[in-house]
JSON list of C-alpha atoms in Angstrom, two decimals:
[
{"chain": "H", "resi": 769, "resn": "GLN", "atom": "CA", "xyz": [-9.46, -0.87, 15.56]},
{"chain": "H", "resi": 770, "resn": "VAL", "atom": "CA", "xyz": [-9.39, 0.27, 11.75]},
{"chain": "H", "resi": 771, "resn": "GLN", "atom": "CA", "xyz": [-11.30, -1.51, 9.07]},
{"chain": "H", "resi": 772, "resn": "LEU", "atom": "CA", "xyz": [-9.18, -1.50, 5.89]},
{"chain": "H", "resi": 773, "resn": "VAL", "atom": "CA", "xyz": [-10.36, -2.25, 2.65]},
{"chain": "H", "resi": 774, "resn": "GLU", "atom": "CA", "xyz": [-8.19, -2.11, -0.78]},
{"chain": "H", "resi": 775, "resn": "SER", "atom": "CA", "xyz": [-10.13, -1.74, -3.84]},
{"chain": "H", "resi": 776, "resn": "GLY", "atom": "CA", "xyz": [-8.67, -1.39, -7.61]},
{"chain": "H", "resi": 777, "resn": "GLY", "atom": "CA", "xyz": [-6.79, -4.81, -8.78]},
{"chain": "H", "resi": 778, "resn": "GLY", "atom": "CA", "xyz": [-6.76, -6.54, -12.09]},
{"chain": "H", "resi": 779, "resn": "MET", "atom": "CA", "xyz": [-5.28, -8.03, -15.04]},
{"chain": "H", "resi": 780, "resn": "VAL", "atom": "CA", "xyz": [-3.18, -5.78, -17.32]},
{"chain": "H", "resi": 781, "resn": "GLN", "atom": "CA", "xyz": [-0.82, -6.16, -19.92]},
{"chain": "H", "resi": 782, "resn": "ALA", "atom": "CA", "xyz": [3.75, -5.15, -18.63]},
{"chain": "H", "resi": 783, "resn": "GLY", "atom": "CA", "xyz": [3.33, -1.91, -18.98]},
{"chain": "H", "resi": 784, "resn": "ALA", "atom": "CA", "xyz": [-0.03, -0.28, -18.33]},
{"chain": "H", "resi": 785, "resn": "SER", "atom": "CA", "xyz": [-1.04, 1.84, -14.89]},
{"chain": "H", "resi": 786, "resn": "LEU", "atom": "CA", "xyz": [-3.30, 0.64, -11.79]},
{"chain": "H", "resi": 787, "resn": "ARG", "atom": "CA", "xyz": [-4.22, 2.29, -9.06]},
{"chain": "H", "resi": 788, "resn": "LEU", "atom": "CA", "xyz": [-5.32, 1.09, -5.79]},
{"chain": "H", "resi": 789, "resn": "SER", "atom": "CA", "xyz": [-7.11, 2.46, -3.26]},
{"chain": "H", "resi": 790, "resn": "CYS", "atom": "CA", "xyz": [-7.84, 2.02, 0.37]},
{"chain": "H", "resi": 791, "resn": "ALA", "atom": "CA", "xyz": [-10.70, 3.11, 1.88]},
{"chain": "H", "resi": 792, "resn": "ALA", "atom": "CA", "xyz": [-9.83, 3.18, 6.12]},
{"chain": "H", "resi": 793, "resn": "SER", "atom": "CA", "xyz": [-13.02, 3.30, 8.25]},
{"chain": "H", "resi": 794, "resn": "SER", "atom": "CA", "xyz": [-11.02, 6.13, 10.49]},
{"chain": "H", "resi": 795, "resn": "ARG", "atom": "CA", "xyz": [-7.70, 8.06, 10.31]},
{"chain": "H", "resi": 796, "resn": "ILE", "atom": "CA", "xyz": [-6.91, 6.55, 13.90]},
{"chain": "H", "resi": 797, "resn": "SER", "atom": "CA", "xyz": [-3.57, 5.60, 12.84]},
{"chain": "H", "resi": 798, "resn": "TYR", "atom": "CA", "xyz": [-0.61, 7.57, 12.96]},
{"chain": "H", "resi": 799, "resn": "ALA", "atom": "CA", "xyz": [0.23, 6.08, 8.88]},
{"chain": "H", "resi": 800, "resn": "ILE", "atom": "CA", "xyz": [-0.73, 3.85, 6.02]},
{"chain": "H", "resi": 801, "resn": "GLY", "atom": "CA", "xyz": [1.44, 0.78, 3.81]},
{"chain": "H", "resi": 802, "resn": "TRP", "atom": "CA", "xyz": [1.11, -0.65, 1.43]},
{"chain": "H", "resi": 803, "resn": "PHE", "atom": "CA", "xyz": [2.05, -4.41, 0.93]},
{"chain": "H", "resi": 804, "resn": "ARG", "atom": "CA", "xyz": [2.72, -7.35, -1.68]},
{"chain": "H", "resi": 805, "resn": "GLN", "atom": "CA", "xyz": [2.74, -10.92, -1.73]},
{"chain": "H", "resi": 806, "resn": "ALA", "atom": "CA", "xyz": [3.12, -13.21, -4.65]},
{"chain": "H", "resi": 807, "resn": "PRO", "atom": "CA", "xyz": [3.28, -16.82, -5.17]},
{"chain": "H", "resi": 808, "resn": "GLY", "atom": "CA", "xyz": [5.14, -18.99, -2.52]},
{"chain": "H", "resi": 809, "resn": "LYS", "atom": "CA", "xyz": [6.99, -15.33, -1.15]},
{"chain": "H", "resi": 810, "resn": "GLU", "atom": "CA", "xyz": [7.54, -13.79, 1.51]},
{"chain": "H", "resi": 811, "resn": "ARG", "atom": "CA", "xyz": [4.96, -10.51, 1.85]},
{"chain": "H", "resi": 812, "resn": "GLU", "atom": "CA", "xyz": [7.04, -6.71, 0.90]},
{"chain": "H", "resi": 813, "resn": "PHE", "atom": "CA", "xyz": [7.18, -3.29, 1.98]},
{"chain": "H", "resi": 814, "resn": "VAL", "atom": "CA", "xyz": [5.72, -1.47, -1.51]},
{"chain": "H", "resi": 815, "resn": "ALA", "atom": "CA", "xyz": [5.00, 2.36, 0.43]},
{"chain": "H", "resi": 816, "resn": "ALA", "atom": "CA", "xyz": [3.81, 4.63, 3.06]},
{"chain": "H", "resi": 817, "resn": "ILE", "atom": "CA", "xyz": [2.42, 7.47, 3.52]},
{"chain": "H", "resi": 818, "resn": "ARG", "atom": "CA", "xyz": [1.18, 9.43, 6.94]},
{"chain": "H", "resi": 819, "resn": "TRP", "atom": "CA", "xyz": [-2.12, 10.93, 7.39]},
{"chain": "H", "resi": 820, "resn": "ILE", "atom": "CA", "xyz": [-0.22, 13.91, 8.60]},
{"chain": "H", "resi": 821, "resn": "GLY", "atom": "CA", "xyz": [2.96, 15.36, 7.33]},
{"chain": "H", "resi": 822, "resn": "GLY", "atom": "CA", "xyz": [6.35, 13.85, 5.87]},
{"chain": "H", "resi": 823, "resn": "SER", "atom": "CA", "xyz": [7.30, 12.62, 2.44]},
{"chain": "H", "resi": 824, "resn": "PRO", "atom": "CA", "xyz": [5.53, 9.22, 1.30]},
{"chain": "H", "resi": 825, "resn": "LEU", "atom": "CA", "xyz": [8.55, 6.14, 1.90]},
{"chain": "H", "resi": 826, "resn": "TYR", "atom": "CA", "xyz": [8.60, 3.34, -1.20]},
{"chain": "H", "resi": 827, "resn": "ALA", "atom": "CA", "xyz": [10.36, 0.52, -1.54]},
{"chain": "H", "resi": 828, "resn": "ASN", "atom": "CA", "xyz": [13.45, 0.58, -4.20]},
{"chain": "H", "resi": 829, "resn": "SER", "atom": "CA", "xyz": [11.96, -1.61, -6.47]},
{"chain": "H", "resi": 830, "resn": "VAL", "atom": "CA", "xyz": [9.17, 0.81, -7.13]},
{"chain": "H", "resi": 831, "resn": "LYS", "atom": "CA", "xyz": [10.55, 3.69, -7.04]},
{"chain": "H", "resi": 832, "resn": "GLY", "atom": "CA", "xyz": [9.85, 5.75, -9.49]},
{"chain": "H", "resi": 833, "resn": "ARG", "atom": "CA", "xyz": [7.24, 3.82, -10.89]},
{"chain": "H", "resi": 834, "resn": "PHE", "atom": "CA", "xyz": [4.73, 3.95, -8.08]},
{"chain": "H", "resi": 835, "resn": "THR", "atom": "CA", "xyz": [3.70, 7.24, -6.02]},
{"chain": "H", "resi": 836, "resn": "ILE", "atom": "CA", "xyz": [1.33, 6.79, -2.96]},
{"chain": "H", "resi": 837, "resn": "SER", "atom": "CA", "xyz": [-0.99, 9.75, -2.13]},
{"chain": "H", "resi": 838, "resn": "ARG", "atom": "CA", "xyz": [-3.39, 10.19, 0.27]},
{"chain": "H", "resi": 839, "resn": "ASP", "atom": "CA", "xyz": [-6.88, 11.79, 0.67]},
{"chain": "H", "resi": 840, "resn": "ASN", "atom": "CA", "xyz": [-7.35, 13.19, 4.32]},
{"chain": "H", "resi": 841, "resn": "ALA", "atom": "CA", "xyz": [-11.85, 14.05, 3.24]},
{"chain": "H", "resi": 842, "resn": "LYS", "atom": "CA", "xyz": [-12.33, 9.88, 2.34]},
{"chain": "H", "resi": 843, "resn": "ASN", "atom": "CA", "xyz": [-9.61, 8.38, 4.77]},
{"chain": "H", "resi": 844, "resn": "THR", "atom": "CA", "xyz": [-8.22, 7.02, 1.60]},
{"chain": "H", "resi": 845, "resn": "VAL", "atom": "CA", "xyz": [-4.67, 6.40, 0.69]},
{"chain": "H", "resi": 846, "resn": "TYR", "atom": "CA", "xyz": [-3.83, 5.31, -3.16]},
{"chain": "H", "resi": 847, "resn": "LEU", "atom": "CA", "xyz": [-1.34, 3.72, -4.61]},
{"chain": "H", "resi": 848, "resn": "GLN", "atom": "CA", "xyz": [-0.64, 4.95, -8.46]},
{"chain": "H", "resi": 849, "resn": "MET", "atom": "CA", "xyz": [1.59, 1.87, -10.49]},
{"chain": "H", "resi": 850, "resn": "ASN", "atom": "CA", "xyz": [3.35, 2.57, -13.04]},
{"chain": "H", "resi": 851, "resn": "ASP", "atom": "CA", "xyz": [5.14, 0.53, -15.61]},
{"chain": "H", "resi": 852, "resn": "LEU", "atom": "CA", "xyz": [4.29, -2.28, -14.48]},
{"chain": "H", "resi": 853, "resn": "LYS", "atom": "CA", "xyz": [6.12, -5.52, -14.71]},
{"chain": "H", "resi": 854, "resn": "PRO", "atom": "CA", "xyz": [5.41, -9.21, -14.53]},
{"chain": "H", "resi": 855, "resn": "GLY", "atom": "CA", "xyz": [7.21, -9.14, -11.22]},
{"chain": "H", "resi": 856, "resn": "ASP", "atom": "CA", "xyz": [4.62, -6.27, -9.99]},
{"chain": "H", "resi": 857, "resn": "THR", "atom": "CA", "xyz": [2.20, -9.93, -10.10]},
{"chain": "H", "resi": 858, "resn": "ALA", "atom": "CA", "xyz": [1.22, -10.48, -6.33]},
{"chain": "H", "resi": 859, "resn": "VAL", "atom": "CA", "xyz": [-1.99, -9.79, -3.99]},
{"chain": "H", "resi": 860, "resn": "TYR", "atom": "CA", "xyz": [-1.30, -6.06, -2.22]},
{"chain": "H", "resi": 861, "resn": "TYR", "atom": "CA", "xyz": [-2.04, -4.84, 1.44]},
{"chain": "H", "resi": 862, "resn": "CYS", "atom": "CA", "xyz": [-2.69, -1.95, 2.57]},
{"chain": "H", "resi": 863, "resn": "ALA", "atom": "CA", "xyz": [-2.45, -1.08, 6.82]},
{"chain": "H", "resi": 864, "resn": "ALA", "atom": "CA", "xyz": [-2.70, 0.85, 9.22]},
{"chain": "H", "resi": 865, "resn": "ASP", "atom": "CA", "xyz": [0.39, 1.80, 12.45]},
{"chain": "H", "resi": 866, "resn": "ARG", "atom": "CA", "xyz": [-1.85, 2.75, 14.94]},
{"chain": "H", "resi": 867, "resn": "TYR", "atom": "CA", "xyz": [1.81, 4.70, 15.58]},
{"chain": "H", "resi": 868, "resn": "GLY", "atom": "CA", "xyz": [5.27, 5.42, 15.09]},
{"chain": "H", "resi": 869, "resn": "LEU", "atom": "CA", "xyz": [8.08, 7.39, 15.31]},
{"chain": "H", "resi": 870, "resn": "GLY", "atom": "CA", "xyz": [7.81, 7.45, 11.26]},
{"chain": "H", "resi": 871, "resn": "LEU", "atom": "CA", "xyz": [7.50, 5.64, 8.45]},
{"chain": "H", "resi": 872, "resn": "HIS", "atom": "CA", "xyz": [8.69, 2.32, 8.03]},
{"chain": "H", "resi": 873, "resn": "SER", "atom": "CA", "xyz": [9.32, -1.09, 6.67]},
{"chain": "H", "resi": 874, "resn": "ARG", "atom": "CA", "xyz": [7.83, -3.62, 8.56]},
{"chain": "H", "resi": 875, "resn": "ALA", "atom": "CA", "xyz": [5.34, -5.43, 8.72]},
{"chain": "H", "resi": 876, "resn": "ASN", "atom": "CA", "xyz": [5.01, -6.14, 12.07]},
{"chain": "H", "resi": 877, "resn": "GLY", "atom": "CA", "xyz": [5.18, -2.81, 13.08]},
{"chain": "H", "resi": 878, "resn": "TYR", "atom": "CA", "xyz": [1.86, -2.22, 10.76]},
{"chain": "H", "resi": 879, "resn": "ASP", "atom": "CA", "xyz": [-1.54, -3.31, 13.17]},
{"chain": "H", "resi": 880, "resn": "TYR", "atom": "CA", "xyz": [-4.33, -3.46, 10.44]},
{"chain": "H", "resi": 881, "resn": "TRP", "atom": "CA", "xyz": [-4.61, -5.77, 7.60]},
{"chain": "H", "resi": 882, "resn": "GLY", "atom": "CA", "xyz": [-7.17, -5.27, 4.36]},
{"chain": "H", "resi": 883, "resn": "GLN", "atom": "CA", "xyz": [-8.01, -8.64, 2.97]},
{"chain": "H", "resi": 884, "resn": "GLY", "atom": "CA", "xyz": [-5.93, -8.05, 0.00]},
{"chain": "H", "resi": 885, "resn": "SER", "atom": "CA", "xyz": [-6.76, -6.82, -3.53]},
{"chain": "H", "resi": 886, "resn": "GLN", "atom": "CA", "xyz": [-5.12, -9.14, -6.57]},
{"chain": "H", "resi": 887, "resn": "VAL", "atom": "CA", "xyz": [-2.88, -7.56, -9.54]},
{"chain": "H", "resi": 888, "resn": "THR", "atom": "CA", "xyz": [-1.10, -9.79, -11.94]},
{"chain": "H", "resi": 889, "resn": "VAL", "atom": "CA", "xyz": [0.11, -8.10, -14.64]},
{"chain": "H", "resi": 890, "resn": "SER", "atom": "CA", "xyz": [1.03, -10.79, -18.59]},
{"chain": "H", "resi": 891, "resn": "SER", "atom": "CA", "xyz": [4.18, -10.14, -20.62]}
]
């Protein structure tokens, strides 16, 4: 079992930046993904990164604005969010994929989830 804790959310104005952190209890997983869920909407994929090797995967909606990165020494994955828009308002969750042959956006393919961190972007 992997415990995940998100932090770094908050309320900002459009155009601002935030960096979310996902601290994992261990790296006994293949990858970490970020998802978000806005009120009344389905959970959607944001980005994912392997602990070892490969290139990150991004949703088209955040490509060019968000950057996912990792610090393996700290068992932590980050999501740098720039040029935030009101449409980015959501609870952001990180999730661990126990194993896999490649990065993917399927929520059902991630096995452990954090409690979420609220990001609110005002206009």
